[in-house]
mmCIF file of C-alpha atoms in Angstrom:
data_model
loop_
_atom_site.group_PDB
_atom_site.id
_atom_site.type_symbol
_atom_site.label_atom_id
_atom_site.label_comp_id
_atom_site.label_asym_id
_atom_site.label_seq_id
_atom_site.Cartn_x
_atom_site.Cartn_y
_atom_site.Cartn_z
ATOM 1 C CA MET A 124 -12.995 24.351 -4.578
ATOM 2 C CA PRO A 125 -11.594 22.255 -1.709
ATOM 3 C CA ASP A 126 -8.963 19.600 -2.169
ATOM 4 C CA THR A 127 -10.517 16.198 -2.893
ATOM 5 C CA GLU A 128 -8.803 14.705 0.189
ATOM 6 C CA LEU A 129 -10.496 17.163 2.533
ATOM 7 C CA ILE A 130 -13.602 16.121 4.483
ATOM 8 C CA THR A 131 -16.834 18.043 4.905
ATOM 9 C CA ILE A 132 -17.647 19.191 8.429
ATOM 10 C CA GLY A 133 -20.568 16.735 8.658
ATOM 11 C CA ALA A 134 -18.451 13.710 7.720
ATOM 12 C CA PHE A 135 -15.616 14.883 9.967
ATOM 13 C CA ALA A 136 -18.040 15.314 12.877
ATOM 14 C CA ARG A 137 -19.243 11.726 12.506
ATOM 15 C CA ALA A 138 -15.660 10.445 12.274
ATOM 16 C CA CYS A 139 -14.436 12.173 15.454
ATOM 17 C CA GLY A 140 -17.604 11.916 17.561
ATOM 18 C CA LEU A 141 -18.325 15.655 17.817
ATOM 19 C CA SER A 142 -21.306 17.541 16.447
ATOM 20 C CA ALA A 143 -20.818 19.924 13.527
ATOM 21 C CA SER A 144 -21.978 22.836 15.674
ATOM 22 C CA ALA A 145 -19.433 21.918 18.386
ATOM 23 C CA LEU A 146 -16.702 21.930 15.742
ATOM 24 C CA ARG A 147 -17.774 25.440 14.695
ATOM 25 C CA PHE A 148 -17.552 26.502 18.346
ATOM 26 C CA TYR A 149 -14.022 25.110 18.727
ATOM 27 C CA ALA A 150 -12.944 26.712 15.441
ATOM 28 C CA ASP A 151 -14.258 30.124 16.527
ATOM 29 C CA ALA A 152 -12.546 29.670 19.905
ATOM 30 C CA GLY A 153 -9.224 29.097 18.136
ATOM 31 C CA VAL A 154 -8.858 25.527 19.419
ATOM 32 C CA LEU A 155 -9.248 23.460 16.243
ATOM 33 C CA ALA A 156 -9.487 25.399 12.992
ATOM 34 C CA PRO A 157 -10.661 23.710 9.764
ATOM 35 C CA ALA A 158 -8.075 23.044 7.093
ATOM 36 C CA LEU A 159 -10.029 25.148 4.598
ATOM 37 C CA VAL A 160 -13.000 27.511 4.590
ATOM 38 C CA ASP A 161 -14.535 28.027 1.150
ATOM 39 C CA GLU A 162 -14.628 31.805 0.578
ATOM 40 C CA GLY A 163 -17.664 31.583 -1.662
ATOM 41 C CA THR A 164 -19.910 29.293 0.395
ATOM 42 C CA GLY A 165 -18.423 29.518 3.889
ATOM 43 C CA TYR A 166 -18.318 25.697 4.064
ATOM 44 C CA ARG A 167 -15.656 24.270 6.362
ATOM 45 C CA TYR A 168 -13.447 21.339 5.406
ATOM 46 C CA TYR A 169 -11.083 19.248 7.531
ATOM 47 C CA ALA A 170 -8.034 17.148 6.728
ATOM 48 C CA PRO A 171 -7.965 13.411 7.630
ATOM 49 C CA GLU A 172 -4.975 13.955 9.931
ATOM 50 C CA GLN A 173 -7.090 16.304 12.083
ATOM 51 C CA SER A 174 -9.204 13.361 13.286
ATOM 52 C CA ALA A 175 -6.728 12.390 16.022
ATOM 53 C CA PRO A 176 -6.552 15.908 17.566
ATOM 54 C CA ALA A 177 -10.350 16.172 17.338
ATOM 55 C CA ARG A 178 -10.825 12.908 19.241
ATOM 56 C CA LEU A 179 -8.280 14.047 21.825
ATOM 57 C CA LEU A 180 -10.200 17.310 22.130
ATOM 58 C CA ARG A 181 -13.415 15.386 22.790
ATOM 59 C CA HIS A 182 -11.750 13.344 25.551
ATOM 60 C CA LEU A 183 -10.155 16.399 27.141
ATOM 61 C CA ARG A 184 -13.499 18.201 27.248
ATOM 62 C CA ALA A 185 -15.086 15.122 28.810
ATOM 63 C CA MET A 186 -12.555 15.670 31.622
ATOM 64 C CA ASN A 187 -13.827 19.271 32.043
ATOM 65 C CA MET A 188 -10.505 20.687 30.886
ATOM 66 C CA PRO A 189 -10.884 24.457 30.268
ATOM 67 C CA LEU A 190 -10.436 25.804 26.747
ATOM 68 C CA PRO A 191 -7.131 27.608 27.459
ATOM 69 C CA ALA A 192 -5.622 24.375 28.798
ATOM 70 C CA VAL A 193 -7.011 22.362 25.869
ATOM 71 C CA THR A 194 -5.583 24.875 23.393
ATOM 72 C CA ALA A 195 -2.174 24.753 25.057
ATOM 73 C CA LEU A 196 -2.104 20.943 25.136
ATOM 74 C CA LEU A 197 -3.139 20.536 21.481
ATOM 75 C CA ALA A 198 -0.557 23.094 20.382
ATOM 76 C CA GLU A 199 2.260 21.550 22.453
ATOM 77 C CA PRO A 200 4.813 19.947 20.054
ATOM 78 C CA ASP A 201 6.667 18.119 22.838
ATOM 79 C CA PRO A 202 4.816 14.905 23.836
ATOM 80 C CA ALA A 203 6.489 14.888 27.248
ATOM 81 C CA ARG A 204 5.317 18.424 27.960
ATOM 82 C CA ALA A 205 1.796 17.526 26.746
ATOM 83 C CA LEU A 206 1.720 14.679 29.274
ATOM 84 C CA VAL A 207 2.789 17.125 32.003
ATOM 85 C CA LEU A 208 -0.145 19.400 31.098
ATOM 86 C CA LEU A 209 -2.511 16.440 31.264
ATOM 87 C CA ASP A 210 -1.073 15.346 34.615
ATOM 88 C CA GLU A 211 -1.521 18.873 35.969
ATOM 89 C CA HIS A 212 -5.211 18.818 35.064
ATOM 90 C CA LEU A 213 -5.651 15.341 36.568
ATOM 91 C CA ALA A 214 -3.973 16.557 39.770
ATOM 92 C CA ALA A 215 -6.383 19.509 39.874
ATOM 93 C CA LEU A 216 -9.313 17.099 39.475
ATOM 94 C CA ASP A 217 -7.948 14.921 42.295
ATOM 95 C CA ARG A 218 -7.677 17.972 44.562
ATOM 96 C CA HIS A 219 -11.245 18.933 43.735
ATOM 97 C CA GLN A 220 -12.476 15.406 44.438
ATOM 98 C CA GLY A 221 -10.568 15.456 47.717
ATOM 99 C CA GLU A 222 -12.315 18.691 48.680
ATOM 100 C CA ILE A 223 -15.674 17.125 47.848
ATOM 101 C CA ARG A 224 -14.904 14.018 49.912
ATOM 102 C CA ALA A 225 -13.784 16.180 52.849
ATOM 103 C CA ALA A 226 -16.979 18.238 52.616
ATOM 104 C CA ALA A 227 -19.051 15.042 52.466
ATOM 105 C CA ALA A 228 -17.306 13.647 55.543
ATOM 106 C CA ALA A 229 -17.903 16.904 57.411
ATOM 107 C CA ALA A 230 -21.567 16.883 56.381
ATOM 108 C CA LEU A 231 -21.944 13.276 57.581
ATOM 109 C CA ALA A 232 -20.296 14.106 60.910
ATOM 110 C CA ALA A 233 -22.556 17.126 61.374
ATOM 111 C CA LEU A 234 -25.629 15.063 60.505
ATOM 112 C CA LEU A 235 -24.699 12.340 63.025
ATOM 113 C CA ALA A 236 -23.957 14.953 65.663
ATOM 114 C CA THR A 237 -27.390 16.488 65.139
ATOM 115 C CA HIS A 238 -29.523 13.376 64.758
ATOM 116 C CA GLY A 239 -27.366 10.627 66.226
ATOM 117 C CA SER A 240 -26.530 7.335 64.540
ATOM 118 C CA GLY A 241 -30.198 6.526 63.982
ATOM 119 C CA GLY A 242 -29.998 3.188 65.752
ATOM 120 C CA GLY A 243 -27.214 1.782 63.651
ATOM 121 C CA ALA A 244 -28.236 3.259 60.325
ATOM 122 C CA ARG A 245 -26.357 1.743 57.444
ATOM 123 C CA ARG A 246 -25.566 2.994 53.989
ATOM 124 C CA VAL A 247 -27.854 1.902 51.197
ATOM 125 C CA PRO A 248 -25.974 0.179 48.368
ATOM 126 C CA ALA A 249 -25.953 2.105 45.138
ATOM 127 C CA ASP A 250 -27.208 0.810 41.842
ATOM 128 C CA ASP A 251 -25.418 1.142 38.499
ATOM 129 C CA ARG A 252 -26.483 4.787 38.222
ATOM 130 C CA GLY A 253 -24.721 5.690 41.451
ATOM 131 C CA GLY A 254 -27.942 6.236 43.443
ATOM 132 C CA ALA A 255 -29.991 4.179 45.847
ATOM 133 C CA PRO A 256 -32.079 1.485 44.151
ATOM 134 C CA SER A 257 -35.673 2.524 43.664
ATOM 135 C CA PRO A 258 -38.291 0.465 45.517
ATOM 136 C CA LEU A 259 -40.344 0.674 42.329
ATOM 137 C CA ALA A 260 -37.631 -0.956 40.222
ATOM 138 C CA ARG A 261 -38.496 -4.302 38.655
ATOM 139 C CA ARG A 262 -36.922 -7.266 40.373
ATOM 140 C CA ASN A 263 -36.161 -8.984 37.103
ATOM 141 C CA PRO A 264 -36.072 -6.320 34.395
ATOM 142 C CA GLU A 265 -36.149 -7.718 30.900
ATOM 143 C CA PRO A 266 -32.999 -7.098 28.885
ATOM 144 C CA GLU A 267 -33.100 -4.286 26.379
ATOM 145 C CA ARG A 268 -33.478 -5.255 22.772
ATOM 146 C CA ASP A 269 -33.330 -3.227 19.621
ATOM 147 C CA SER A 270 -36.601 -1.874 18.343
ATOM 148 C CA PRO A 271 -37.323 -2.564 14.682
ATOM 149 C CA GLY A 272 -37.670 1.220 14.263
ATOM 150 C CA THR A 273 -38.700 3.200 11.226
ATOM 151 C CA ARG A 274 -37.209 5.964 9.190
ATOM 152 C CA ASP A 275 -38.750 8.483 11.631
ATOM 153 C CA ASP A 276 -37.085 7.103 14.774
ATOM 154 C CA VAL A 277 -34.347 9.236 16.335
ATOM 155 C CA TRP A 278 -32.183 7.612 19.046
ATOM 156 C CA VAL A 279 -30.491 9.752 21.703
ATOM 157 C CA SER A 280 -29.134 9.461 25.232
ATOM 158 C CA GLY A 281 -31.953 9.881 27.743
ATOM 159 C CA PRO A 282 -29.939 11.893 30.321
ATOM 160 C CA VAL A 283 -28.477 14.137 27.599
ATOM 161 C CA LEU A 284 -31.935 14.828 26.151
ATOM 162 C CA ALA A 285 -33.308 15.614 29.632
ATOM 163 C CA ALA A 286 -30.467 18.078 30.200
ATOM 164 C CA ALA A 287 -31.086 19.672 26.797
ATOM 165 C CA ILE A 288 -34.768 20.164 27.640
ATOM 166 C CA ASP A 289 -33.831 21.790 30.954
ATOM 167 C CA GLN A 290 -31.360 24.086 29.201
ATOM 168 C CA VAL A 291 -33.578 25.429 26.427
ATOM 169 C CA ALA A 292 -36.709 25.530 28.604
ATOM 170 C CA THR A 293 -35.222 28.583 30.363
ATOM 171 C CA ALA A 294 -36.124 30.492 27.170
ATOM 172 C CA THR A 295 -39.844 29.584 27.292
ATOM 173 C CA VAL A 296 -42.638 31.634 28.823
ATOM 174 C CA ALA A 297 -46.358 31.133 29.355
ATOM 175 C CA ASP A 298 -48.137 33.733 27.208
ATOM 176 C CA THR A 299 -51.890 33.540 26.589
ATOM 177 C CA GLU A 300 -51.589 35.584 23.392
ATOM 178 C CA LEU A 301 -48.551 33.728 21.988
ATOM 179 C CA ALA A 302 -48.841 30.085 23.021
ATOM 180 C CA VAL A 303 -45.899 29.142 20.798
ATOM 181 C CA LEU A 304 -43.565 30.842 23.305
ATOM 182 C CA ASP A 305 -44.260 27.940 25.688
ATOM 183 C CA THR A 306 -43.089 25.289 23.231
ATOM 184 C CA ILE A 307 -39.786 23.739 22.175
ATOM 185 C CA LEU A 308 -39.008 23.031 18.523
ATOM 186 C CA PHE A 309 -37.500 19.578 17.826
ATOM 187 C CA GLU A 310 -35.607 19.176 14.525
ATOM 188 C CA ALA A 311 -33.994 15.929 13.373
ATOM 189 C CA ASP A 312 -31.683 16.128 10.364
ATOM 190 C CA GLY A 313 -30.245 12.601 10.293
ATOM 191 C CA SER A 314 -27.050 13.440 12.187
ATOM 192 C CA GLN A 315 -28.238 15.412 15.197
ATOM 193 C CA LEU A 316 -31.309 16.556 17.104
ATOM 194 C CA VAL A 317 -31.772 20.313 17.581
ATOM 195 C CA LEU A 318 -33.962 21.805 20.344
ATOM 196 C CA THR A 319 -34.937 25.500 20.155
ATOM 197 C CA ALA A 320 -37.050 27.809 22.329
ATOM 198 C CA THR A 321 -37.639 31.564 22.550
ATOM 199 C CA ASP A 322 -39.442 33.978 24.855
ATOM 200 C CA ARG A 323 -38.754 37.028 22.620
ATOM 201 C CA TYR A 324 -35.921 38.213 24.905
ATOM 202 C CA ARG A 325 -33.858 35.049 24.675
ATOM 203 C CA LEU A 326 -33.451 32.347 22.048
ATOM 204 C CA ALA A 327 -31.825 29.061 23.086
ATOM 205 C CA THR A 328 -30.706 26.330 20.685
ATOM 206 C CA ARG A 329 -29.190 23.027 21.824
ATOM 207 C CA THR A 330 -27.823 20.263 19.598
ATOM 208 C CA VAL A 331 -27.783 16.638 20.765
ATOM 209 C CA ARG A 332 -25.665 13.998 19.061
ATOM 210 C CA LEU A 333 -27.560 10.897 17.944
ATOM 211 C CA THR A 334 -26.573 7.534 19.381
ATOM 212 C CA ARG A 335 -27.466 5.948 16.032
ATOM 213 C CA VAL A 336 -26.866 7.628 12.688
ATOM 214 C CA ASP A 337 -29.972 7.334 10.521
ATOM 215 C CA ALA A 338 -31.891 9.138 7.802
ATOM 216 C CA ALA A 339 -34.731 10.508 9.952
ATOM 217 C CA VAL A 340 -35.596 14.090 8.979
ATOM 218 C CA TRP A 341 -38.559 15.767 10.694
ATOM 219 C CA ASP A 342 -39.551 18.619 12.972
ATOM 220 C CA ALA A 343 -42.200 19.081 15.655
ATOM 221 C CA THR A 344 -43.215 21.931 17.955
ATOM 222 C CA VAL A 345 -43.764 20.335 21.373
ATOM 223 C CA ASN A 346 -45.545 21.554 24.509
ATOM 224 C CA ALA A 347 -42.893 22.717 27.009
ATOM 225 C CA ASP A 348 -44.878 21.722 30.121
ATOM 226 C CA ASP A 349 -45.209 18.163 28.815
ATOM 227 C CA LEU A 350 -41.479 18.036 28.133
ATOM 228 C CA ARG A 351 -40.628 19.267 31.624
ATOM 229 C CA ALA A 352 -42.860 16.551 33.062
ATOM 230 C CA ALA A 353 -41.149 13.912 30.889
ATOM 231 C CA ALA A 354 -37.605 15.090 31.692
ATOM 232 C CA SER A 355 -37.329 13.184 34.983
ATOM 233 C CA TRP A 356 -38.386 9.975 33.206
ATOM 234 C CA LEU A 357 -35.897 10.587 30.369
ATOM 235 C CA ARG A 358 -33.103 11.216 32.863
ATOM 236 C CA ARG A 359 -33.405 7.617 34.067
ATOM 237 C CA ARG A 360 -33.391 5.964 30.638
ATOM 238 C CA HIS A 361 -30.053 5.115 29.022
ATOM 239 C CA THR A 362 -31.261 5.418 25.428
ATOM 240 C CA VAL A 363 -34.610 6.553 24.047
ATOM 241 C CA ALA A 364 -36.203 6.728 20.628
ATOM 242 C CA LEU A 365 -38.267 9.715 19.500
ATOM 243 C CA ARG A 366 -41.015 9.331 16.933
ATOM 244 C CA PRO A 367 -43.401 12.061 15.754
ATOM 245 C CA HIS A 368 -47.142 11.400 15.457
ATOM 246 C CA HIS A 369 -49.748 13.770 14.060
ATOM 247 C CA ASN A 370 -50.638 15.342 17.441
ATOM 248 C CA ARG A 371 -47.827 14.211 19.774
ATOM 249 C CA VAL A 372 -44.243 13.004 19.986
ATOM 250 C CA GLU A 373 -43.547 9.559 21.417
ATOM 251 C CA PHE A 374 -40.522 8.797 23.615
ATOM 252 C CA ARG A 375 -39.801 5.129 24.281
ATOM 253 C CA THR A 376 -36.999 2.963 25.590
ATOM 254 C CA ALA A 377 -35.008 0.461 23.558
ATOM 255 C CA ALA A 378 -36.837 -2.376 25.315
ATOM 256 C CA THR A 379 -40.182 -1.671 23.669
ATOM 257 C CA ASP A 380 -41.757 -0.998 20.310
ATOM 258 C CA SER A 381 -43.757 2.005 19.236
ATOM 259 C CA LEU A 382 -47.499 1.565 19.580
ATOM 260 C CA ASP A 383 -47.671 2.112 15.845
ATOM 261 C CA ASP A 384 -45.568 -1.027 15.397
ATOM 262 C CA ILE A 385 -47.929 -3.134 17.488
ATOM 263 C CA GLY A 386 -51.122 -1.585 16.169
ATOM 264 C CA VAL A 387 -52.406 0.181 19.278
ATOM 265 C CA GLU A 388 -52.685 3.696 17.862
ATOM 266 C CA ALA A 389 -56.256 4.098 19.111
ATOM 267 C CA GLY A 390 -56.583 4.968 22.750
ATOM 268 C CA GLU A 391 -53.025 6.286 23.246
ATOM 269 C CA PRO A 392 -52.746 8.887 25.998
ATOM 270 C CA THR A 393 -52.360 12.282 24.329
ATOM 271 C CA THR A 394 -51.539 14.373 27.395
ATOM 272 C CA ARG A 395 -49.180 14.014 30.312
ATOM 273 C CA HIS A 396 -52.206 13.782 32.635
ATOM 274 C CA ALA A 397 -53.460 10.551 31.078
ATOM 275 C CA ALA A 398 -52.494 7.214 32.602
ATOM 276 C CA TRP A 399 -49.524 5.526 30.928
ATOM 277 C CA LEU A 400 -49.953 2.061 29.503
ATOM 278 C CA ASP A 401 -46.548 1.156 31.001
ATOM 279 C CA ASP A 402 -43.309 2.769 32.103
ATOM 280 C CA THR A 403 -41.467 2.273 28.822
ATOM 281 C CA ARG A 404 -42.854 5.304 26.976
ATOM 282 C CA ARG A 405 -43.996 8.886 27.366
ATOM 283 C CA TYR A 406 -45.957 11.239 25.094
ATOM 284 C CA CYS A 407 -45.798 15.007 24.720
ATOM 285 C CA ARG A 408 -48.372 17.063 22.868
ATOM 286 C CA ARG A 409 -47.505 18.817 19.619
ATOM 287 C CA SER A 410 -48.515 22.437 19.170
ATOM 288 C CA THR A 411 -50.581 23.591 16.209
ATOM 289 C CA HIS A 412 -48.719 26.911 16.123
ATOM 290 C CA ASP A 413 -45.833 27.545 13.732
ATOM 291 C CA PHE A 414 -42.512 28.122 15.458
ATOM 292 C CA PRO A 415 -40.774 31.438 14.559
ATOM 293 C CA ASP A 416 -38.104 31.308 11.868
ATOM 294 C CA TYR A 417 -35.208 31.504 14.303
ATOM 295 C CA ARG A 418 -32.584 30.806 11.638
ATOM 296 C CA ALA A 419 -33.619 33.970 9.820
ATOM 297 C CA MET A 420 -33.233 35.835 13.112
ATOM 298 C CA LEU A 421 -29.687 34.495 13.541
ATOM 299 C CA THR A 422 -28.778 35.187 9.918
ATOM 300 C CA ALA A 423 -29.981 38.786 10.231
ATOM 301 C CA LEU A 424 -27.528 39.524 13.043
ATOM 302 C CA ALA A 425 -24.733 41.961 12.254
ATOM 303 C CA PRO A 426 -21.152 40.642 12.160
ATOM 304 C CA VAL A 427 -19.463 39.923 15.478
ATOM 305 C CA ARG A 428 -17.106 42.716 16.559
ATOM 306 C CA THR A 429 -15.772 41.382 19.872
ATOM 307 C CA ARG A 430 -15.508 37.771 20.989
ATOM 308 C CA VAL A 431 -15.027 36.798 24.649
ATOM 309 C CA VAL A 432 -14.054 33.322 25.892
ATOM 310 C CA LEU A 433 -14.146 32.753 29.641
ATOM 311 C CA SER A 434 -14.834 30.234 32.372
ATOM 312 C CA ARG A 435 -18.525 29.603 32.984
ATOM 313 C CA ALA A 436 -17.916 29.295 36.738
ATOM 314 C CA ALA A 437 -15.931 32.560 36.797
ATOM 315 C CA LEU A 438 -18.691 34.477 35.012
ATOM 316 C CA LEU A 439 -21.360 33.065 37.333
ATOM 317 C CA ASP A 440 -19.190 33.980 40.327
ATOM 318 C CA ALA A 441 -18.787 37.541 39.017
ATOM 319 C CA MET A 442 -22.567 37.939 38.709
ATOM 320 C CA GLU A 443 -23.140 36.520 42.190
ATOM 321 C CA ARG A 444 -20.508 38.781 43.754
ATOM 322 C CA ALA A 445 -21.967 41.811 41.991
ATOM 323 C CA ASP A 446 -25.170 41.325 44.012
ATOM 324 C CA SER A 447 -27.059 43.633 41.678
ATOM 325 C CA PRO A 448 -29.978 43.302 39.233
ATOM 326 C CA THR A 449 -27.609 44.498 36.497
ATOM 327 C CA VAL A 450 -24.109 43.329 35.649
ATOM 328 C CA VAL A 451 -21.784 45.352 33.414
ATOM 329 C CA LEU A 452 -19.146 43.545 31.343
ATOM 330 C CA HIS A 453 -16.078 45.505 30.214
ATOM 331 C CA THR A 454 -13.610 44.291 27.578
ATOM 332 C CA THR A 455 -10.405 46.093 26.696
ATOM 333 C CA SER A 456 -8.343 46.300 23.527
ATOM 334 C CA THR A 457 -5.620 44.316 25.313
ATOM 335 C CA GLY A 458 -7.961 41.342 25.778
ATOM 336 C CA THR A 459 -8.857 41.599 29.488
ATOM 337 C CA VAL A 460 -12.413 41.196 30.771
ATOM 338 C CA SER A 461 -13.990 42.551 33.962
ATOM 339 C CA ALA A 462 -17.445 42.688 35.518
ATOM 340 C CA ALA A 463 -19.109 45.178 37.826
ATOM 341 C CA ALA A 464 -22.491 45.733 39.413
ATOM 342 C CA GLY A 465 -24.796 48.135 37.644
ATOM 343 C CA ALA A 466 -25.154 51.372 39.603
ATOM 344 C CA PRO A 467 -28.555 51.831 41.262
ATOM 345 C CA CYS A 468 -30.186 55.218 40.734
ATOM 346 C CA GLU A 469 -29.160 56.460 44.197
ATOM 347 C CA GLN A 470 -25.521 55.375 43.766
ATOM 348 C CA LEU A 471 -23.289 58.226 42.613
ATOM 349 C CA GLU A 472 -20.149 56.241 41.902
ATOM 350 C CA PRO A 473 -19.983 53.109 39.736
ATOM 351 C CA ALA A 474 -19.165 49.842 41.463
ATOM 352 C CA ALA A 475 -15.573 48.658 41.224
ATOM 353 C CA ALA A 476 -14.985 46.334 38.298
ATOM 354 C CA ARG A 477 -13.681 42.857 39.152
ATOM 355 C CA HIS A 478 -11.175 41.269 36.786
ATOM 356 C CA ILE A 479 -12.296 37.861 35.493
ATOM 357 C CA PRO A 480 -9.290 35.492 35.460
ATOM 358 C CA GLN A 481 -8.387 33.390 32.402
ATOM 359 C CA ALA A 482 -10.807 35.380 30.228
ATOM 360 C CA THR A 483 -9.741 36.556 26.781
ATOM 361 C CA ALA A 484 -11.339 39.109 24.465
ATOM 362 C CA THR A 485 -10.520 39.730 20.829
ATOM 363 C CA GLY A 486 -11.786 42.814 19.008
ATOM 364 C CA PRO A 487 -12.593 46.411 19.970
ATOM 365 C CA ALA A 488 -13.142 47.342 23.618
ATOM 366 C CA MET A 489 -16.791 47.244 24.631
ATOM 367 C CA THR A 490 -18.999 47.865 27.658
ATOM 368 C CA ILE A 491 -22.335 46.075 27.749
ATOM 369 C CA HIS A 492 -25.086 45.871 30.385
ATOM 370 C CA PHE A 493 -27.164 42.779 31.178
ATOM 371 C CA ALA A 494 -30.085 42.076 33.430
ATOM 372 C CA VAL A 495 -28.853 39.259 35.657
ATOM 373 C CA THR A 496 -32.192 37.476 35.172
ATOM 374 C CA THR A 497 -31.386 37.298 31.447
ATOM 375 C CA LEU A 498 -27.665 36.491 31.507
ATOM 376 C CA TYR A 499 -27.441 34.179 34.531
ATOM 377 C CA PRO A 500 -29.782 31.408 33.235
ATOM 378 C CA ALA A 501 -28.070 31.469 29.836
ATOM 379 C CA VAL A 502 -24.668 30.923 31.467
ATOM 380 C CA ALA A 503 -25.794 28.571 34.244
ATOM 381 C CA THR A 504 -27.318 26.113 31.754
ATOM 382 C CA ALA A 505 -24.285 26.157 29.444
ATOM 383 C CA VAL A 506 -22.571 22.885 28.514
ATOM 384 C CA GLY A 507 -18.886 22.381 29.260
ATOM 385 C CA PRO A 508 -16.667 24.518 31.502
ATOM 386 C CA ASP A 509 -16.405 27.555 29.175
ATOM 387 C CA VAL A 510 -18.689 30.021 27.418
ATOM 388 C CA MET A 511 -18.143 32.233 24.392
ATOM 389 C CA LEU A 512 -19.849 35.619 24.041
ATOM 390 C CA ASP A 513 -20.204 37.072 20.535
ATOM 391 C CA LEU A 514 -20.683 40.841 20.974
ATOM 392 C CA ILE A 515 -21.961 43.102 18.202
ATOM 393 C CA ALA A 516 -22.744 46.372 19.996
ATOM 394 C CA PRO A 517 -23.975 47.458 23.450
ATOM 395 C CA ASP A 518 -27.570 47.604 22.177
ATOM 396 C CA GLN A 519 -27.533 44.481 19.990
ATOM 397 C CA PRO A 520 -28.302 40.821 20.895
ATOM 398 C CA VAL A 521 -25.411 38.790 22.292
ATOM 399 C CA LEU A 522 -24.891 35.181 21.238
ATOM 400 C CA ILE A 523 -23.767 33.040 24.201
ATOM 401 C CA ARG A 524 -22.253 29.749 23.066
ATOM 402 C CA SER A 525 -20.881 26.656 24.779
ATOM 403 C CA ALA A 526 -19.957 23.143 23.689
ATOM 404 C CA ASP A 527 -18.783 19.720 24.733
ATOM 405 C CA ASP A 528 -20.386 16.691 23.045
ATOM 406 C CA GLY A 529 -23.015 18.982 21.532
ATOM 407 C CA ASP A 530 -23.442 22.713 21.785
ATOM 408 C CA LEU A 531 -25.811 25.272 23.274
ATOM 409 C CA SER A 532 -26.390 28.736 21.817
ATOM 410 C CA THR A 533 -28.478 31.391 23.549
ATOM 411 C CA LEU A 534 -29.331 34.760 22.042
ATOM 412 C CA ALA A 535 -29.776 37.290 24.876
ATOM 413 C CA MET A 536 -30.756 40.956 24.744
ATOM 414 C CA PRO A 537 -28.615 43.434 26.715
ATOM 415 C CA ARG A 538 -30.304 46.233 28.605
ATOM 416 C CA LYS A 539 -29.940 49.987 28.546
ATOM 417 C CA PRO A 540 -27.788 51.443 31.326
ATOM 418 C CA GLU A 541 -29.491 53.366 34.128
ATOM 419 C CA PRO A 542 -29.168 57.184 33.861
ATOM 420 C CA SER A 543 -26.749 57.178 36.792
ATOM 421 C CA GLU A 544 -24.570 54.603 34.996
ATOM 422 C CA GLU A 545 -24.462 56.750 31.855
ATOM 423 C CA THR A 546 -23.534 59.799 33.946
ATOM 424 C CA SER A 547 -20.883 57.866 35.823
#
């Protein structure tokens, strides 16, 4: 049994502002290990003094600091040296911002050279979101106020929810025989919102931290097309509340009440094609189909043999440089990782493998083949600057994980090598 002073992972997550699933990711990455893991139950427990490093970890990740740099900074016993590591990352960010500003200035100069000044065109002032003010914006928007809410309301960040929908929607597919494959499962457990989708070849799960801790516990299988249509609206709302109804899920801003609260249940639009009563809410249809038991699928996976942690940008770059429908990942027993293009049938020699910098692998050496159309979307939609690949065997599903404020997990199937690749 754990020491009475230790904290459960759920309570620790709430205290430090990270999701429980993100904490599991950082523990598996070797960044912040729990103080105790119960051998009988597998439950993870944290010590109160780990709260400060966990909060620092959250801030460092918000700065897009890579996992190797975060690990080094947290493990640095000398405060002066830790500040140097932070300054080095800030300097790298400044250089990157300088490159962006230089590219923007060059783009502006090229645009003016091509089209002229446009008769004294002037810059449009930006609003508080950093973009040009919309001509449809209200001149005198009413201030937001708290909704009375119910036990079913779940409050999340609108932009974060929109991003989560975009990320898991890559694992949906329109299938006339299995309509449930074009849906996204929403699960609220009182501390986080979990979105899950699957197209049989991929399974994507994204956790979103709640902006208000409450006791809402519910699930709903929601039409993916409706959610895609609502994503642009969600992206422009600071905070939204979700509430399930019997045939739809309601999304509304903090400045309005649910129609249930004001007694206008009858006549609500039930599809995205219906006219909205106002611009403070959206509705997405619920599916009547049962979502697959994805947790049983994850539980049935064999133990991880090799774990790879690498830069998301570096892995995307390796796939783009490969310029092939198939990418082959190689890990060695010394911990290095490389990528190569899959050999087409007419190619006699395998493509040269390209070393992926700042990538680490722990476990037995392994070679695994992926269709780029399967691996690229899973990596491109990852959260944070790093991804973790849990490898079981060359012919077994690979769990691709990433985390910052929440986490994203995608189960992707590798592919069999071409005969020429096996011969090579």
